[in-house]
């Protein structure tokens, strides 16, 4: 397992837990607002050996509660099962970030007890998904299956959307709310421009716009919050 990045401490990524965040390369989407564009390819340079990673986990047991696995799209990695098993063996809770494209990979990991919390990115309303993920023929069926699976309560979860002025409208969030109706929690997080963004020239929405979008979702979900605003 090649590890493309490590954030040694986060108080935000895993709700209610002190955690670190591991970045794995490879993704099946090309979202124009992606701020991890250096991780889109599976062969992105590794920054940490497995030996150093295991040493880090052993050393941080008294400090960290959990490990967040993000990307890229972690479910593309064929050796993810063994990687998660080693984390769980050391007593850490695991949060997995996913774009929802691979329900057939997610379900066994949950059933094996290797994942404790799932954060699924809802990129946009179904009608505007292709534009938002950078693929004209994106398959919605796997995404819909993952949404249903998470709504079933098989594992603790959240849905979240990175909000971009050029890509999202209030109507999109009304459609998202209908799509994930009954969800436990949903977060809107503001796009942050940087030199790592895949497509330059995109902009964040104002705090007032974000609050309005949140109100569009609230009738459908139990909790809707702004994150990082």
Tab-separated table of C-alpha atoms in Angstrom:
chain	number	residue	atom	x	y	z
A	1	UNK	CA	0.000	0.000	0.000
A	2	UNK	CA	1.478	3.342	-1.096
A	3	UNK	CA	0.533	6.265	1.140
A	4	UNK	CA	0.433	9.592	-0.681
A	5	UNK	CA	-0.168	11.871	2.293
A	6	UNK	CA	-0.600	12.051	6.057
A	7	UNK	CA	-2.188	14.719	8.235
A	8	UNK	CA	-1.007	13.777	11.695
A	9	UNK	CA	-3.849	15.412	13.612
A	10	UNK	CA	-7.374	16.536	12.753
A	11	UNK	CA	-10.196	17.580	15.046
A	12	UNK	CA	-12.610	18.180	12.152
A	13	UNK	CA	-12.514	15.208	9.779
A	14	UNK	CA	-13.885	12.547	12.162
A	15	UNK	CA	-16.850	13.884	14.169
A	16	UNK	CA	-16.344	13.424	17.894
A	17	UNK	CA	-12.876	11.918	17.574
A	18	UNK	CA	-9.256	12.991	17.536
A	19	UNK	CA	-7.845	11.478	14.363
A	20	UNK	CA	-5.209	11.501	11.682
A	21	UNK	CA	-5.969	11.520	7.956
A	22	UNK	CA	-4.322	9.243	5.397
A	23	UNK	CA	-4.407	10.150	1.697
A	24	UNK	CA	-4.432	7.396	-0.939
A	25	UNK	CA	-3.949	8.039	-4.641
A	26	UNK	CA	-6.267	7.101	-7.508
A	27	UNK	CA	-9.718	8.363	-8.432
A	28	UNK	CA	-12.364	7.567	-11.037
A	29	UNK	CA	-13.717	11.137	-11.090
A	30	UNK	CA	-12.184	14.373	-12.331
A	31	UNK	CA	-14.143	16.955	-10.372
A	32	UNK	CA	-13.080	20.430	-11.545
A	33	UNK	CA	-13.012	21.724	-7.949
A	34	UNK	CA	-10.809	18.880	-6.654
A	35	UNK	CA	-8.160	20.252	-4.293
A	36	UNK	CA	-6.293	16.922	-4.203
A	37	UNK	CA	-5.493	16.886	-7.910
A	38	UNK	CA	-2.059	15.432	-7.179
A	39	UNK	CA	-3.801	12.273	-5.927
A	40	UNK	CA	-5.894	11.524	-9.005
A	41	UNK	CA	-3.485	8.889	-10.296
A	42	UNK	CA	-2.860	5.682	-8.346
A	43	UNK	CA	0.879	5.947	-9.034
A	44	UNK	CA	1.230	9.341	-7.343
A	45	UNK	CA	4.486	9.489	-5.350
A	46	UNK	CA	4.365	7.852	-1.928
A	47	UNK	CA	5.416	9.957	1.061
A	48	UNK	CA	5.390	7.256	3.719
A	49	UNK	CA	6.467	3.628	3.860
A	50	UNK	CA	4.268	1.021	5.514
A	51	UNK	CA	6.929	0.548	8.160
A	52	UNK	CA	6.881	4.245	9.045
A	53	UNK	CA	3.083	4.200	8.997
A	54	UNK	CA	2.927	1.306	11.453
A	55	UNK	CA	5.468	3.033	13.685
A	56	UNK	CA	3.348	6.190	13.625
A	57	UNK	CA	0.196	4.280	14.604
A	58	UNK	CA	1.974	2.490	17.439
A	59	UNK	CA	3.384	5.754	18.783
A	60	UNK	CA	0.091	7.708	18.632
A	61	UNK	CA	-2.186	5.261	20.453
A	62	UNK	CA	-2.446	7.520	23.494
A	63	UNK	CA	-3.295	10.574	21.386
A	64	UNK	CA	-5.559	9.450	18.537
A	65	UNK	CA	-8.977	7.794	18.576
A	66	UNK	CA	-9.379	7.225	14.877
A	67	UNK	CA	-7.957	7.192	11.367
A	68	UNK	CA	-9.601	8.874	8.392
A	69	UNK	CA	-8.962	7.268	5.008
A	70	UNK	CA	-9.404	9.631	2.071
A	71	UNK	CA	-8.125	10.175	-1.451
A	72	UNK	CA	-8.575	10.114	-4.273
A	73	UNK	CA	-11.090	7.295	-3.999
A	74	UNK	CA	-9.839	4.754	-1.426
A	75	UNK	CA	-12.174	1.986	-2.588
A	76	UNK	CA	-10.158	1.698	-5.809
A	77	UNK	CA	-7.245	0.248	-3.836
A	78	UNK	CA	-7.307	-3.573	-3.968
A	79	UNK	CA	-5.209	-3.847	-0.800
A	80	UNK	CA	-7.484	-1.609	1.249
A	81	UNK	CA	-8.918	-4.506	3.274
A	82	UNK	CA	-5.535	-5.491	4.695
A	83	UNK	CA	-4.638	-1.851	5.303
A	84	UNK	CA	-7.815	-1.271	7.327
A	85	UNK	CA	-7.380	-4.540	9.218
A	86	UNK	CA	-3.979	-3.411	10.475
A	87	UNK	CA	-5.469	-0.131	11.665
A	88	UNK	CA	-8.343	-1.845	13.476
A	89	UNK	CA	-5.938	-4.346	15.068
A	90	UNK	CA	-4.241	-1.394	16.778
A	91	UNK	CA	-7.531	-0.274	18.311
A	92	UNK	CA	-8.370	2.697	16.112
A	93	UNK	CA	-11.793	3.589	14.753
A	94	UNK	CA	-11.857	3.996	10.955
A	95	UNK	CA	-13.636	6.654	8.925
A	96	UNK	CA	-13.745	6.115	5.163
A	97	UNK	CA	-14.324	8.875	2.620
A	98	UNK	CA	-15.871	7.780	-0.674
A	99	UNK	CA	-17.580	9.209	-3.727
A	100	UNK	CA	-20.059	6.328	-3.610
A	101	UNK	CA	-19.094	4.689	-6.891
A	102	UNK	CA	-18.256	1.276	-5.444
A	103	UNK	CA	-20.998	-0.074	-3.176
A	104	UNK	CA	-19.822	-3.633	-3.882
A	105	UNK	CA	-16.489	-2.745	-2.243
A	106	UNK	CA	-17.947	-0.728	0.622
A	107	UNK	CA	-20.472	-3.265	1.864
A	108	UNK	CA	-17.991	-6.108	2.648
A	109	UNK	CA	-15.688	-3.722	4.496
A	110	UNK	CA	-18.563	-2.660	6.742
A	111	UNK	CA	-19.725	-6.249	7.228
A	112	UNK	CA	-16.196	-7.281	8.260
A	113	UNK	CA	-16.140	-4.521	10.875
A	114	UNK	CA	-13.297	-2.680	9.141
A	115	UNK	CA	-15.156	0.633	8.772
A	116	UNK	CA	-16.920	2.493	11.584
A	117	UNK	CA	-17.996	5.684	9.804
A	118	UNK	CA	-18.536	6.550	6.132
A	119	UNK	CA	-18.535	10.024	4.598
A	120	UNK	CA	-20.046	9.999	1.108
A	121	UNK	CA	-19.581	12.978	-1.165
A	122	UNK	CA	-22.796	14.005	-2.898
A	123	UNK	CA	-21.313	16.012	-5.724
A	124	UNK	CA	-24.545	17.609	-6.955
A	125	UNK	CA	-28.133	16.938	-7.927
A	126	UNK	CA	-28.484	13.836	-10.137
A	127	UNK	CA	-29.246	15.984	-13.194
A	128	UNK	CA	-25.929	17.852	-12.878
A	129	UNK	CA	-23.681	15.036	-11.708
A	130	UNK	CA	-21.831	14.521	-14.982
A	131	UNK	CA	-20.820	18.163	-15.190
A	132	UNK	CA	-19.724	18.182	-11.578
A	133	UNK	CA	-17.553	15.046	-11.672
A	134	UNK	CA	-16.013	15.705	-15.069
A	135	UNK	CA	-17.459	12.677	-16.904
A	136	UNK	CA	-20.330	12.990	-19.409
A	137	UNK	CA	-21.479	9.361	-18.971
A	138	UNK	CA	-21.254	8.968	-15.196
A	139	UNK	CA	-23.250	6.014	-13.854
A	140	UNK	CA	-25.744	7.106	-11.196
A	141	UNK	CA	-26.939	3.604	-10.258
A	142	UNK	CA	-23.926	2.753	-8.040
A	143	UNK	CA	-24.208	6.119	-6.313
A	144	UNK	CA	-27.893	5.536	-5.645
A	145	UNK	CA	-27.084	2.076	-4.262
A	146	UNK	CA	-24.528	3.520	-1.851
A	147	UNK	CA	-27.000	6.164	-0.706
A	148	UNK	CA	-29.607	3.484	-0.002
A	149	UNK	CA	-27.069	1.358	1.838
A	150	UNK	CA	-26.041	4.207	4.117
A	151	UNK	CA	-29.642	5.222	4.732
A	152	UNK	CA	-30.310	1.646	5.871
A	153	UNK	CA	-28.213	2.324	8.968
A	154	UNK	CA	-25.690	-0.465	8.368
A	155	UNK	CA	-22.897	1.895	9.481
A	156	UNK	CA	-22.668	5.388	10.946
A	157	UNK	CA	-22.356	7.938	8.151
A	158	UNK	CA	-22.667	11.436	6.797
A	159	UNK	CA	-23.356	12.925	3.396
A	160	UNK	CA	-21.545	16.076	2.338
A	161	UNK	CA	-21.222	18.452	-0.598
A	162	UNK	CA	-18.419	20.837	-1.506
A	163	UNK	CA	-20.242	23.959	-2.693
A	164	UNK	CA	-18.935	25.846	-5.751
A	165	UNK	CA	-20.550	29.011	-7.066
A	166	UNK	CA	-20.255	27.957	-10.714
A	167	UNK	CA	-21.707	24.470	-10.125
A	168	UNK	CA	-24.474	24.703	-7.518
A	169	UNK	CA	-27.834	26.424	-7.177
A	170	UNK	CA	-30.540	26.373	-4.535
A	171	UNK	CA	-32.562	24.068	-6.770
A	172	UNK	CA	-29.698	21.586	-6.775
A	173	UNK	CA	-29.818	21.395	-2.991
A	174	UNK	CA	-33.567	20.879	-2.985
A	175	UNK	CA	-32.958	17.922	-5.336
A	176	UNK	CA	-30.126	16.617	-3.148
A	177	UNK	CA	-32.395	16.816	-0.112
A	178	UNK	CA	-35.036	14.741	-1.873
A	179	UNK	CA	-32.373	12.223	-2.953
A	180	UNK	CA	-31.030	11.632	0.576
A	181	UNK	CA	-34.338	12.169	2.393
A	182	UNK	CA	-34.219	10.751	5.913
A	183	UNK	CA	-30.434	11.069	6.194
A	184	UNK	CA	-28.944	11.298	9.657
A	185	UNK	CA	-26.611	14.192	8.869
A	186	UNK	CA	-25.543	16.296	5.911
A	187	UNK	CA	-22.768	18.868	5.648
A	188	UNK	CA	-22.225	21.686	3.187
A	189	UNK	CA	-18.563	22.654	2.988
A	190	UNK	CA	-17.282	25.667	1.127
A	191	UNK	CA	-14.966	25.312	-1.831
A	192	UNK	CA	-11.508	26.712	-1.119
A	193	UNK	CA	-9.481	27.957	-4.069
A	194	UNK	CA	-5.842	26.900	-4.250
A	195	UNK	CA	-3.119	26.243	-6.801
A	196	UNK	CA	-3.886	22.510	-6.461
A	197	UNK	CA	-7.448	22.805	-7.805
A	198	UNK	CA	-7.917	20.810	-10.999
A	199	UNK	CA	-9.693	23.602	-12.930
A	200	UNK	CA	-8.780	27.203	-12.061
A	201	UNK	CA	-11.255	30.068	-11.979
A	202	UNK	CA	-13.868	28.575	-9.621
A	203	UNK	CA	-15.212	30.471	-6.631
A	204	UNK	CA	-16.772	29.819	-3.214
A	205	UNK	CA	-20.252	30.945	-2.269
A	206	UNK	CA	-20.847	33.526	0.445
A	207	UNK	CA	-21.781	32.425	3.970
A	208	UNK	CA	-25.272	33.789	3.329
A	209	UNK	CA	-25.663	31.700	0.176
A	210	UNK	CA	-24.427	28.606	1.982
A	211	UNK	CA	-26.931	29.179	4.761
A	212	UNK	CA	-29.708	29.495	2.173
A	213	UNK	CA	-28.646	26.239	0.508
A	214	UNK	CA	-28.670	24.554	3.925
A	215	UNK	CA	-32.247	25.677	4.458
A	216	UNK	CA	-33.201	24.064	1.135
A	217	UNK	CA	-31.968	20.699	2.451
A	218	UNK	CA	-33.233	20.907	6.037
A	219	UNK	CA	-36.816	19.733	5.376
A	220	UNK	CA	-35.434	16.377	4.200
A	221	UNK	CA	-32.634	15.494	6.648
A	222	UNK	CA	-32.362	15.216	10.414
A	223	UNK	CA	-29.292	17.453	10.682
A	224	UNK	CA	-27.881	19.887	8.105
A	225	UNK	CA	-24.803	21.920	8.966
A	226	UNK	CA	-22.191	24.178	7.419
A	227	UNK	CA	-18.626	22.971	7.852
A	228	UNK	CA	-15.528	25.126	7.826
A	229	UNK	CA	-17.459	28.381	7.384
